[in-house]
Tab-separated table of N, CA and C in Angstrom:
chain	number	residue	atom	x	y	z
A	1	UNK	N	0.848	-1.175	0.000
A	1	UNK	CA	0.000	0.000	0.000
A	1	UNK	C	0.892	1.236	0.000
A	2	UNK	N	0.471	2.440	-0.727
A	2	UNK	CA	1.218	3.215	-1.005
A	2	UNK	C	0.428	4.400	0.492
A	3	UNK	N	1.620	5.233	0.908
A	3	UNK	CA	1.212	6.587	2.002
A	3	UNK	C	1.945	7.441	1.450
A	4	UNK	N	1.663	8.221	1.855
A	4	UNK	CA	1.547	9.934	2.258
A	4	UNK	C	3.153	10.007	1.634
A	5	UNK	N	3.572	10.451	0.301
A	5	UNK	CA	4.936	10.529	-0.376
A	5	UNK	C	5.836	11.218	1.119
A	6	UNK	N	5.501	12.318	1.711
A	6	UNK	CA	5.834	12.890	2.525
A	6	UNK	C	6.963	12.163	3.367
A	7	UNK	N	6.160	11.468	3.992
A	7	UNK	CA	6.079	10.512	4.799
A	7	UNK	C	7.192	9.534	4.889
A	8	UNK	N	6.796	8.933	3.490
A	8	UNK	CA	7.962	8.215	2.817
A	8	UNK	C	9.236	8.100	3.005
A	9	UNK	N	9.606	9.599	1.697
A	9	UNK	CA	10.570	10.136	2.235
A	9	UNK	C	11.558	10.599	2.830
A	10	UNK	N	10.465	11.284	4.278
A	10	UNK	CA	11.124	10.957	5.495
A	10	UNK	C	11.954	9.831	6.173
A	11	UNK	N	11.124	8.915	5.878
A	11	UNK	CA	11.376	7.595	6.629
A	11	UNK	C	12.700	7.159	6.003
A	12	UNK	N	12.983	7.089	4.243
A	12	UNK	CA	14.024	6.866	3.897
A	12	UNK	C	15.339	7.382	4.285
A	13	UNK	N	15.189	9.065	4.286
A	13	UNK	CA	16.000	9.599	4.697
A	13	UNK	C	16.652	9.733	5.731
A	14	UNK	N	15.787	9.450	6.917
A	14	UNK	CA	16.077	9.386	8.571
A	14	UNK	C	16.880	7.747	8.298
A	15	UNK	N	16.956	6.851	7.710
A	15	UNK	CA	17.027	5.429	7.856
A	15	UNK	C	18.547	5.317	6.689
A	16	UNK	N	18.647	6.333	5.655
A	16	UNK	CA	20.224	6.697	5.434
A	16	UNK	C	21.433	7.126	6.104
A	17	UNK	N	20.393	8.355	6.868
A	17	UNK	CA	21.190	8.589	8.236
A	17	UNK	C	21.941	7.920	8.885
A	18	UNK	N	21.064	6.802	9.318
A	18	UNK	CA	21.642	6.122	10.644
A	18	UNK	C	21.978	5.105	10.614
A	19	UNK	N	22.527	4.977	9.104
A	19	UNK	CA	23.155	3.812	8.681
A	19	UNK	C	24.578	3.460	9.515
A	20	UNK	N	25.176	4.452	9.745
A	20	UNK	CA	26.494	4.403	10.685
A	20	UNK	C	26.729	4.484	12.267
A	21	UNK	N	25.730	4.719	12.618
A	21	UNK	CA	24.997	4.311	13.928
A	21	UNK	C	25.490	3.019	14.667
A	22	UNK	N	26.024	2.986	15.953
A	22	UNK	CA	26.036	1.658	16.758
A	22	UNK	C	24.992	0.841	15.946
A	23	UNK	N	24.856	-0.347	16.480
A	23	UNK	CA	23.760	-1.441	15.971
A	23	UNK	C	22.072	-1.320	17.398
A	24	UNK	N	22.794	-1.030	18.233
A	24	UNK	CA	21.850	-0.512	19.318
A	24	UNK	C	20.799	0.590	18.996
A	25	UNK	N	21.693	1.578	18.719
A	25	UNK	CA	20.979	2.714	18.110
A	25	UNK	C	20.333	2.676	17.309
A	26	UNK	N	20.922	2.554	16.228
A	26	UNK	CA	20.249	2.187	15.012
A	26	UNK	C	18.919	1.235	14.888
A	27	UNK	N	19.217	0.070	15.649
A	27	UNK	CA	17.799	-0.811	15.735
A	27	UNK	C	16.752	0.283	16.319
A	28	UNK	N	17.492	1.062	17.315
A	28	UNK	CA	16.125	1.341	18.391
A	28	UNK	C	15.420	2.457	17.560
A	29	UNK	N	15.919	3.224	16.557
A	29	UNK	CA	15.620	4.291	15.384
A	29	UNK	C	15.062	3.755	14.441
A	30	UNK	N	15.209	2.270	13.810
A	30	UNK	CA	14.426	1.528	12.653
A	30	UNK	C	13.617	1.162	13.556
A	31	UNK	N	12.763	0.475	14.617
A	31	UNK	CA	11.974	0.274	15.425
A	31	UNK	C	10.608	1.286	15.266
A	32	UNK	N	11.503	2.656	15.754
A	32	UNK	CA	10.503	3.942	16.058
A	32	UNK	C	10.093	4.183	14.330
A	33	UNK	N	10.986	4.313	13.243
A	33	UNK	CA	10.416	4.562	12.303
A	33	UNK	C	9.398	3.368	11.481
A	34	UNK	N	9.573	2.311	11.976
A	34	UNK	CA	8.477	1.062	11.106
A	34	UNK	C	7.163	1.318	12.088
A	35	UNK	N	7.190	1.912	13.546
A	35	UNK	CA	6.068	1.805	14.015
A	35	UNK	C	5.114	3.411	13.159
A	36	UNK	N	6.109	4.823	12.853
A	36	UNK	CA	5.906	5.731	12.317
A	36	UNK	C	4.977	5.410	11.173
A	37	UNK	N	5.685	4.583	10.290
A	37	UNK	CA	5.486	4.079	8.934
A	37	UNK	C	3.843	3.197	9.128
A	38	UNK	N	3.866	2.096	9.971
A	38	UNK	CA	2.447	1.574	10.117
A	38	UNK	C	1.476	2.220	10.875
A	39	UNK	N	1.846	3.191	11.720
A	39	UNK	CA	0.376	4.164	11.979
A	39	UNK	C	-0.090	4.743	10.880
A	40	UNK	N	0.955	5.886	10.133
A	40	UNK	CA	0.228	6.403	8.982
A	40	UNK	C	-0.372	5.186	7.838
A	41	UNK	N	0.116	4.167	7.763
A	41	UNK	CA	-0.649	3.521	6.770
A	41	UNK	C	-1.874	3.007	7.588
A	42	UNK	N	-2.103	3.136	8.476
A	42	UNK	CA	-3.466	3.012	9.352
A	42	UNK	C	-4.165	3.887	9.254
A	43	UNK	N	-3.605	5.417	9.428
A	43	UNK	CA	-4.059	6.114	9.447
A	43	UNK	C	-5.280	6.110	7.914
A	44	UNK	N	-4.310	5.881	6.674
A	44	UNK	CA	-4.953	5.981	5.390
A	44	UNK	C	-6.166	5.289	5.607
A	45	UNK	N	-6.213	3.580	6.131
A	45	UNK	CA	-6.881	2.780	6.289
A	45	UNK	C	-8.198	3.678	6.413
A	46	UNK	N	-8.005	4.537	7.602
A	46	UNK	CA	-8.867	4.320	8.467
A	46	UNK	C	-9.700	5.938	7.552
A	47	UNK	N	-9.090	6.587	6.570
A	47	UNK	CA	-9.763	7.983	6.424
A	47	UNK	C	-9.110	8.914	7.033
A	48	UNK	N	-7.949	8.862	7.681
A	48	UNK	CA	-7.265	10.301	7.941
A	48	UNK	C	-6.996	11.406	6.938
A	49	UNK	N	-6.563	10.526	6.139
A	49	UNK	CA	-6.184	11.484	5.156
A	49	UNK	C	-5.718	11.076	3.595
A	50	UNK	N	-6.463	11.452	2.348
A	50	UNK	CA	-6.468	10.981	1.161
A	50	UNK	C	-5.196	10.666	0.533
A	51	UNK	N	-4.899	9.693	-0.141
A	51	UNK	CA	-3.989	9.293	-0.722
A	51	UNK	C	-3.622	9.227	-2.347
A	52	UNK	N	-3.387	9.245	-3.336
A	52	UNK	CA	-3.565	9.186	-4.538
A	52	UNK	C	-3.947	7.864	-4.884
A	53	UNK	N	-5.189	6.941	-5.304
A	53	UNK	CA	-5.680	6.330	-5.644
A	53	UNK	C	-4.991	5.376	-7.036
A	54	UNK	N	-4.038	6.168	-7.452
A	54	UNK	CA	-3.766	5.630	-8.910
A	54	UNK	C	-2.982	5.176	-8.613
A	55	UNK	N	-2.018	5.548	-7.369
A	55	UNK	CA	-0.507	4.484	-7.062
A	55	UNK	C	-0.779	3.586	-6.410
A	56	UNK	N	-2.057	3.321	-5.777
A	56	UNK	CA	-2.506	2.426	-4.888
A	56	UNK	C	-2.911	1.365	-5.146
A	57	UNK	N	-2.628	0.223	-5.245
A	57	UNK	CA	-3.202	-1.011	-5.735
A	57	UNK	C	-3.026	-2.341	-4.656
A	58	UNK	N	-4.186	-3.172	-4.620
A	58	UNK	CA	-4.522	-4.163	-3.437
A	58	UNK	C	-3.634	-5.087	-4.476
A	59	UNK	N	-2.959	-6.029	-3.275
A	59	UNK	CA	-2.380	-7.009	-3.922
A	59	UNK	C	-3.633	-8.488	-3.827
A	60	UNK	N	-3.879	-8.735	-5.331
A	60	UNK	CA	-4.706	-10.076	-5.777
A	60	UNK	C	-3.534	-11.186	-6.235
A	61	UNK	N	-3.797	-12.596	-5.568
A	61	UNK	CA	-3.071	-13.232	-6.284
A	61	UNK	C	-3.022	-13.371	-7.394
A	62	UNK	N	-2.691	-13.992	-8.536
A	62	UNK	CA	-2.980	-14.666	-9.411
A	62	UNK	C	-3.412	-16.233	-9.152
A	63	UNK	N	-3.941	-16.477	-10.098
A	63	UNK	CA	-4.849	-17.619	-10.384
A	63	UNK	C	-3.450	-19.236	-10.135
A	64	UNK	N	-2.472	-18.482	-10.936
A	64	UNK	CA	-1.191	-19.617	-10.862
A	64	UNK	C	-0.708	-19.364	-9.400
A	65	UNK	N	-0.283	-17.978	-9.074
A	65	UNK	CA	0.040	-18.096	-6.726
A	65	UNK	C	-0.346	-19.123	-6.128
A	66	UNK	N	-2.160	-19.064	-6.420
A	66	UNK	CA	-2.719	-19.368	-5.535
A	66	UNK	C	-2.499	-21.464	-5.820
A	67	UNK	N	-2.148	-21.423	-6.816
A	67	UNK	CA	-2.436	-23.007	-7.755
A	67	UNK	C	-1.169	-23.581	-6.614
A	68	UNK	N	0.092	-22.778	-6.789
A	68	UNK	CA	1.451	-22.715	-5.990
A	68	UNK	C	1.361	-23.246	-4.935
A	69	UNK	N	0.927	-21.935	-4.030
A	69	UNK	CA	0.711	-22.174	-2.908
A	69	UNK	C	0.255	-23.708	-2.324
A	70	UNK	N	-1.334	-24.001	-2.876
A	70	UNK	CA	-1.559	-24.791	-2.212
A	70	UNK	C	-1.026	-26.350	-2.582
A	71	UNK	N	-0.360	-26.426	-4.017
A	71	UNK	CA	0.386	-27.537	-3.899
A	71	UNK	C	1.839	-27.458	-2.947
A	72	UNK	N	2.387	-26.434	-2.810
A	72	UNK	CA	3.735	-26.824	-1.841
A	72	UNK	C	2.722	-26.683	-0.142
A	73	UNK	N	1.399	-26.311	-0.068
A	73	UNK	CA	0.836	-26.857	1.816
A	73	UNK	C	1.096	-28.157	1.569
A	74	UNK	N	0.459	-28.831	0.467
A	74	UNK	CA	0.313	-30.527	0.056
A	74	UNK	C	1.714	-31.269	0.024
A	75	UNK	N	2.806	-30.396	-0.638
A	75	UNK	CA	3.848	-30.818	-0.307
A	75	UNK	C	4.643	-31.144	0.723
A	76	UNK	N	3.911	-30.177	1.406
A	76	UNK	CA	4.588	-30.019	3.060
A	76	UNK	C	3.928	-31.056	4.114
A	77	UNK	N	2.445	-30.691	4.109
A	77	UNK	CA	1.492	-32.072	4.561
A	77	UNK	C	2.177	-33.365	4.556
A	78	UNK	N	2.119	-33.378	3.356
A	78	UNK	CA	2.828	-34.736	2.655
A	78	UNK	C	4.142	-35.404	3.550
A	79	UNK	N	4.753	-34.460	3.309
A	79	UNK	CA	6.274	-34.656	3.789
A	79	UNK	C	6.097	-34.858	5.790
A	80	UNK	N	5.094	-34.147	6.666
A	80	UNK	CA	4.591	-33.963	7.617
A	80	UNK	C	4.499	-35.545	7.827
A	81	UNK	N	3.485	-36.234	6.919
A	81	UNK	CA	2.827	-37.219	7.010
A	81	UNK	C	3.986	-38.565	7.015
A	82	UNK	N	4.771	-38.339	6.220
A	82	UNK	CA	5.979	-39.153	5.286
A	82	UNK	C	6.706	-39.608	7.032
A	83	UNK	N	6.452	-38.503	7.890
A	83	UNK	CA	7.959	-38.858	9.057
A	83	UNK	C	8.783	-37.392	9.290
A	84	UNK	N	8.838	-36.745	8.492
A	84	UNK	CA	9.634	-35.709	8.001
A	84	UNK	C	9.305	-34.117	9.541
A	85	UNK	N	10.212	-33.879	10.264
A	85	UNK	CA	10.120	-32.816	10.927
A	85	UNK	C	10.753	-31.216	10.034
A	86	UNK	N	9.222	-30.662	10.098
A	86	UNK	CA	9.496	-29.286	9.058
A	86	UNK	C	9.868	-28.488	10.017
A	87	UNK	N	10.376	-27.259	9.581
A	87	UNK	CA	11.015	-25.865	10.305
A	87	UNK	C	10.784	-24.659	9.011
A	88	UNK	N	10.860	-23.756	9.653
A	88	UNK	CA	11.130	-22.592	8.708
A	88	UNK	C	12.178	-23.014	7.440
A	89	UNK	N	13.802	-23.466	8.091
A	89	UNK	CA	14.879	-23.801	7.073
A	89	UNK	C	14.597	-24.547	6.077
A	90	UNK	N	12.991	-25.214	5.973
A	90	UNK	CA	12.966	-26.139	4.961
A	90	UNK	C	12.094	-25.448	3.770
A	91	UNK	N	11.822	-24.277	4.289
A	91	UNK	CA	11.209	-23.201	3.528
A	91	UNK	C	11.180	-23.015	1.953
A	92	UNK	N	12.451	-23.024	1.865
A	92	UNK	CA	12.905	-22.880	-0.087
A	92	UNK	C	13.079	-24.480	-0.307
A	93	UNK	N	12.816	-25.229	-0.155
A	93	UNK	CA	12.906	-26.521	-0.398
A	93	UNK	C	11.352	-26.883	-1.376
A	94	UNK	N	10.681	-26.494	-0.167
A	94	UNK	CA	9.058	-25.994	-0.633
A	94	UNK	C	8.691	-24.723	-1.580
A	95	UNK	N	9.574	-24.043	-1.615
A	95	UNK	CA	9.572	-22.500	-2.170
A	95	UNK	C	8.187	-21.781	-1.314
A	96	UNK	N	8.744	-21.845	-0.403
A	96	UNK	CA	7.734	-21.164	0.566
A	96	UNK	C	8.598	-20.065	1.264
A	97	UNK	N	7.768	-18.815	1.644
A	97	UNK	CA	8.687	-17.763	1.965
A	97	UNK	C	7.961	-17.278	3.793
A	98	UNK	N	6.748	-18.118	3.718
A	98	UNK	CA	6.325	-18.094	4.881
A	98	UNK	C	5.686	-19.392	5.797
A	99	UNK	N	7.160	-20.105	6.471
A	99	UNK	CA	6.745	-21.370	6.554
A	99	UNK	C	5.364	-21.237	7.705
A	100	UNK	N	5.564	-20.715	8.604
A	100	UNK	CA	4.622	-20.309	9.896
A	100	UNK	C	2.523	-20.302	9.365
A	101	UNK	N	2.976	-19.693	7.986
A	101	UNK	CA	1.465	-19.455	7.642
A	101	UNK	C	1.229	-21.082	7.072
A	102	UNK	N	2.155	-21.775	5.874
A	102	UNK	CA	1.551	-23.013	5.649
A	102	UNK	C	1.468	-24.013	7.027
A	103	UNK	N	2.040	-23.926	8.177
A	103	UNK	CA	1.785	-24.676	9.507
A	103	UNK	C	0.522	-24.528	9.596
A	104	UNK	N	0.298	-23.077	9.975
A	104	UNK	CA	-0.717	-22.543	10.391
A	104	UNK	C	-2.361	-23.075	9.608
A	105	UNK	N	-2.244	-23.145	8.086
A	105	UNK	CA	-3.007	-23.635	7.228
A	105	UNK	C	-3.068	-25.339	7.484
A	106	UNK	N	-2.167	-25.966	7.883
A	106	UNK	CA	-2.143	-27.479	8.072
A	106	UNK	C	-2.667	-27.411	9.029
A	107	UNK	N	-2.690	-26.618	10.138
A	107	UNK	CA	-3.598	-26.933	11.533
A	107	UNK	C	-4.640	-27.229	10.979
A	108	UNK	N	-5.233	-26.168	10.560
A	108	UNK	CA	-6.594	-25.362	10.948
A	108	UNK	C	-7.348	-26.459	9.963
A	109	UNK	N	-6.688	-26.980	8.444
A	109	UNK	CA	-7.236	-28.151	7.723
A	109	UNK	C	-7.529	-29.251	8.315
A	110	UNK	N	-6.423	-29.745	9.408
A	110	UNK	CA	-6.469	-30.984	10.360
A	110	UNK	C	-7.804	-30.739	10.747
A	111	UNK	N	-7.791	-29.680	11.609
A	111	UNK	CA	-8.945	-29.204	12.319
A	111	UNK	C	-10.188	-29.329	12.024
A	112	UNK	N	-10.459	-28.405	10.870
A	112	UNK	CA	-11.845	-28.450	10.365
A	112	UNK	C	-11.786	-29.816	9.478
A	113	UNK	N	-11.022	-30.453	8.927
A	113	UNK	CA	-11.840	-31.581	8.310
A	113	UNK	C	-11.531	-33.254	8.876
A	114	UNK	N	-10.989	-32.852	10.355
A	114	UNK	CA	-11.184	-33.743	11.484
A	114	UNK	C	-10.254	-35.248	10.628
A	115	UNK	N	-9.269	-34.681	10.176
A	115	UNK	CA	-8.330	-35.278	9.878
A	115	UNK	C	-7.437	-36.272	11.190
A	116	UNK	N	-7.270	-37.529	10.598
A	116	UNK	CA	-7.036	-38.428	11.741
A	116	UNK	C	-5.530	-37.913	12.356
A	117	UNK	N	-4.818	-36.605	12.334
A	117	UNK	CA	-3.619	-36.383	12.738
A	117	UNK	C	-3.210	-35.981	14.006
A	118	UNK	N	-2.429	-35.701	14.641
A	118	UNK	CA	-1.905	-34.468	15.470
A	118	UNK	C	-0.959	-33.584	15.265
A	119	UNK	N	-0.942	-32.323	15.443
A	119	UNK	CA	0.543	-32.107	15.237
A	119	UNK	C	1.414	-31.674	16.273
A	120	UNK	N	2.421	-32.384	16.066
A	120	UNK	CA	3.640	-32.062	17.272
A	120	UNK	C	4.253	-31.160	17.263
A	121	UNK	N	5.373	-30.381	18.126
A	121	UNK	CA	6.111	-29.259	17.662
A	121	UNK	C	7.191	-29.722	18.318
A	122	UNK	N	8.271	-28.874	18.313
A	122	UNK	CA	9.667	-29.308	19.500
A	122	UNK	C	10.454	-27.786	18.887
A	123	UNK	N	11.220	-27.553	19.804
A	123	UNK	CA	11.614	-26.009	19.906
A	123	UNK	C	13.200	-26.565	19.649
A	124	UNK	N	13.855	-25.671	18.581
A	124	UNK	CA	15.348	-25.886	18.486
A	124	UNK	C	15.972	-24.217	18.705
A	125	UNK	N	17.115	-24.158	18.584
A	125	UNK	CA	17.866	-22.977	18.734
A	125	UNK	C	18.727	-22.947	16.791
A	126	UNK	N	18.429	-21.631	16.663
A	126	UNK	CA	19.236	-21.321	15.518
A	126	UNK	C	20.211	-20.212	15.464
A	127	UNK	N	21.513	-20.242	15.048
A	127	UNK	CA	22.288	-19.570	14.926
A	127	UNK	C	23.449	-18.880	16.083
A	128	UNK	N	24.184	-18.443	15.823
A	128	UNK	CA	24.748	-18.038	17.217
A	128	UNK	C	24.740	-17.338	18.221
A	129	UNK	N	23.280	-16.517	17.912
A	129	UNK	CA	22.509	-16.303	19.369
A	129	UNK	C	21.833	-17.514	19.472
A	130	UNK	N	21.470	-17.977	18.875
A	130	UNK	CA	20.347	-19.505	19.768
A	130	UNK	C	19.151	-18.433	19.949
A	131	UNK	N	18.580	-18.369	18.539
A	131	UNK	CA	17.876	-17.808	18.588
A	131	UNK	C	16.493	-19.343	18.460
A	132	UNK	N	15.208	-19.032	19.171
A	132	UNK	CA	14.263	-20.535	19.566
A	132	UNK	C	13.764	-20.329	17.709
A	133	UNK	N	13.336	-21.523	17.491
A	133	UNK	CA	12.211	-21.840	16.332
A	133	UNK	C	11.692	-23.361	16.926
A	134	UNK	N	10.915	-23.513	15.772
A	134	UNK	CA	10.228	-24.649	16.195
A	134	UNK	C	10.029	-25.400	15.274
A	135	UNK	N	10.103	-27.104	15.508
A	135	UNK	CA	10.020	-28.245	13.877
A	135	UNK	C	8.591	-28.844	14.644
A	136	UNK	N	8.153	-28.772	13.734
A	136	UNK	CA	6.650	-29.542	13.253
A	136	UNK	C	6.712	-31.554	12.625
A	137	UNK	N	5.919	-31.661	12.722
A	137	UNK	CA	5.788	-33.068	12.669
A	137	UNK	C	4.579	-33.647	13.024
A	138	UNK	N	3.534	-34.602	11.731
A	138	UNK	CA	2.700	-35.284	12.502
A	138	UNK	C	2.513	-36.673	12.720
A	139	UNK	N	1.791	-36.815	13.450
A	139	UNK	CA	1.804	-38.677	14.169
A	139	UNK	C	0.298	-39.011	13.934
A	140	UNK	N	-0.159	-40.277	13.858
A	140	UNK	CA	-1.989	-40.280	13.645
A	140	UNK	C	-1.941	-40.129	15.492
A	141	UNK	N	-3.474	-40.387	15.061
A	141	UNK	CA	-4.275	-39.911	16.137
A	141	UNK	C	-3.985	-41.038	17.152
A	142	UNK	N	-4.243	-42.715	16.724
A	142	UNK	CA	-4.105	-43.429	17.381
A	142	UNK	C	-2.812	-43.569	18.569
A	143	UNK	N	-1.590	-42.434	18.019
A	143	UNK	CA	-0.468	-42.695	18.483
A	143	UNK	C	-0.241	-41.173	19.464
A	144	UNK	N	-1.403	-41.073	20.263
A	144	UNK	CA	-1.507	-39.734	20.770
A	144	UNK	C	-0.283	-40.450	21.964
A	145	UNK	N	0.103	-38.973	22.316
A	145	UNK	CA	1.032	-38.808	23.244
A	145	UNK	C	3.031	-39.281	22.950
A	146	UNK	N	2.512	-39.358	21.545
A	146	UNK	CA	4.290	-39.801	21.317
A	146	UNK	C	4.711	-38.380	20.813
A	147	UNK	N	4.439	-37.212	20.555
A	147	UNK	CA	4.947	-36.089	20.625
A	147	UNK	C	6.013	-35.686	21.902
């Protein structure tokens, strides 16, 4: 969604700035300006104040995205089903750029169409902060409690 050129601008320019900035600083300045940046595009949301209409365009998938998408959930399912513990890292494997949402879509399918599964999770550490994520994995139903 396009805001307020003004605005923009700003934001770029303050964020050239402080390119040379400690890493402290600097985060705590990209922080304040992404929260800057999503009020005013709220603001638009909401009728604060008019925007130019012609630069503005809703993102629609296409007909092939959407075809994408839901064969790499199936892929992933699949692989879920196979034995296979997924994570984010297995992401481009799938060509998926948001592993969290196809999880999220495998729940909620389990869910509503009372699919005989469960799904497990287990928490790993990545990188050299040890930063947490989490691998996915499902088991049938009959085999509750081996998560």
């Amino acid at each position: 969604m396009q805001y307020d050129p003004n605005i923009q601008d700003a934001v770029r320019q303050i964020r050239t700035v402080i390119r040379d900035l400690p890493s402290g600083q600097r985060l705590f300045i990209e922080n304040k300006l992404d929260r800057i940046s999503s009020q005013s595009k709220r603001a638009i949301r909401r009728g604060a104040w008019k925007v130019d209409q012609q630069n503005t365009q809703a993102y629609t998938p296409t007909h092939d995205q959407i075809a994408k998408r839901e064969s790499a959930i199936k892929a992933v399912m699949q692989a879920m089903i196979g034995g296979r513990k997924i994570s984010f890292l297995d992401g481009e494997e799938f060509e998926l750029t948001q592993m969290h949402t196809t999880i999220t879509k495998i729940r909620r399918k389990i869910e509503q169409k009372n699919l005989p599964y469960i799904m497990c999770d287990e928490v790993f550490f990545v990188g050299k902060n040890n930063h947490p994520a989490k691998k996915y994995w499902l088991i049938p139903k009959e085999e509750d409690g081996l998560c």
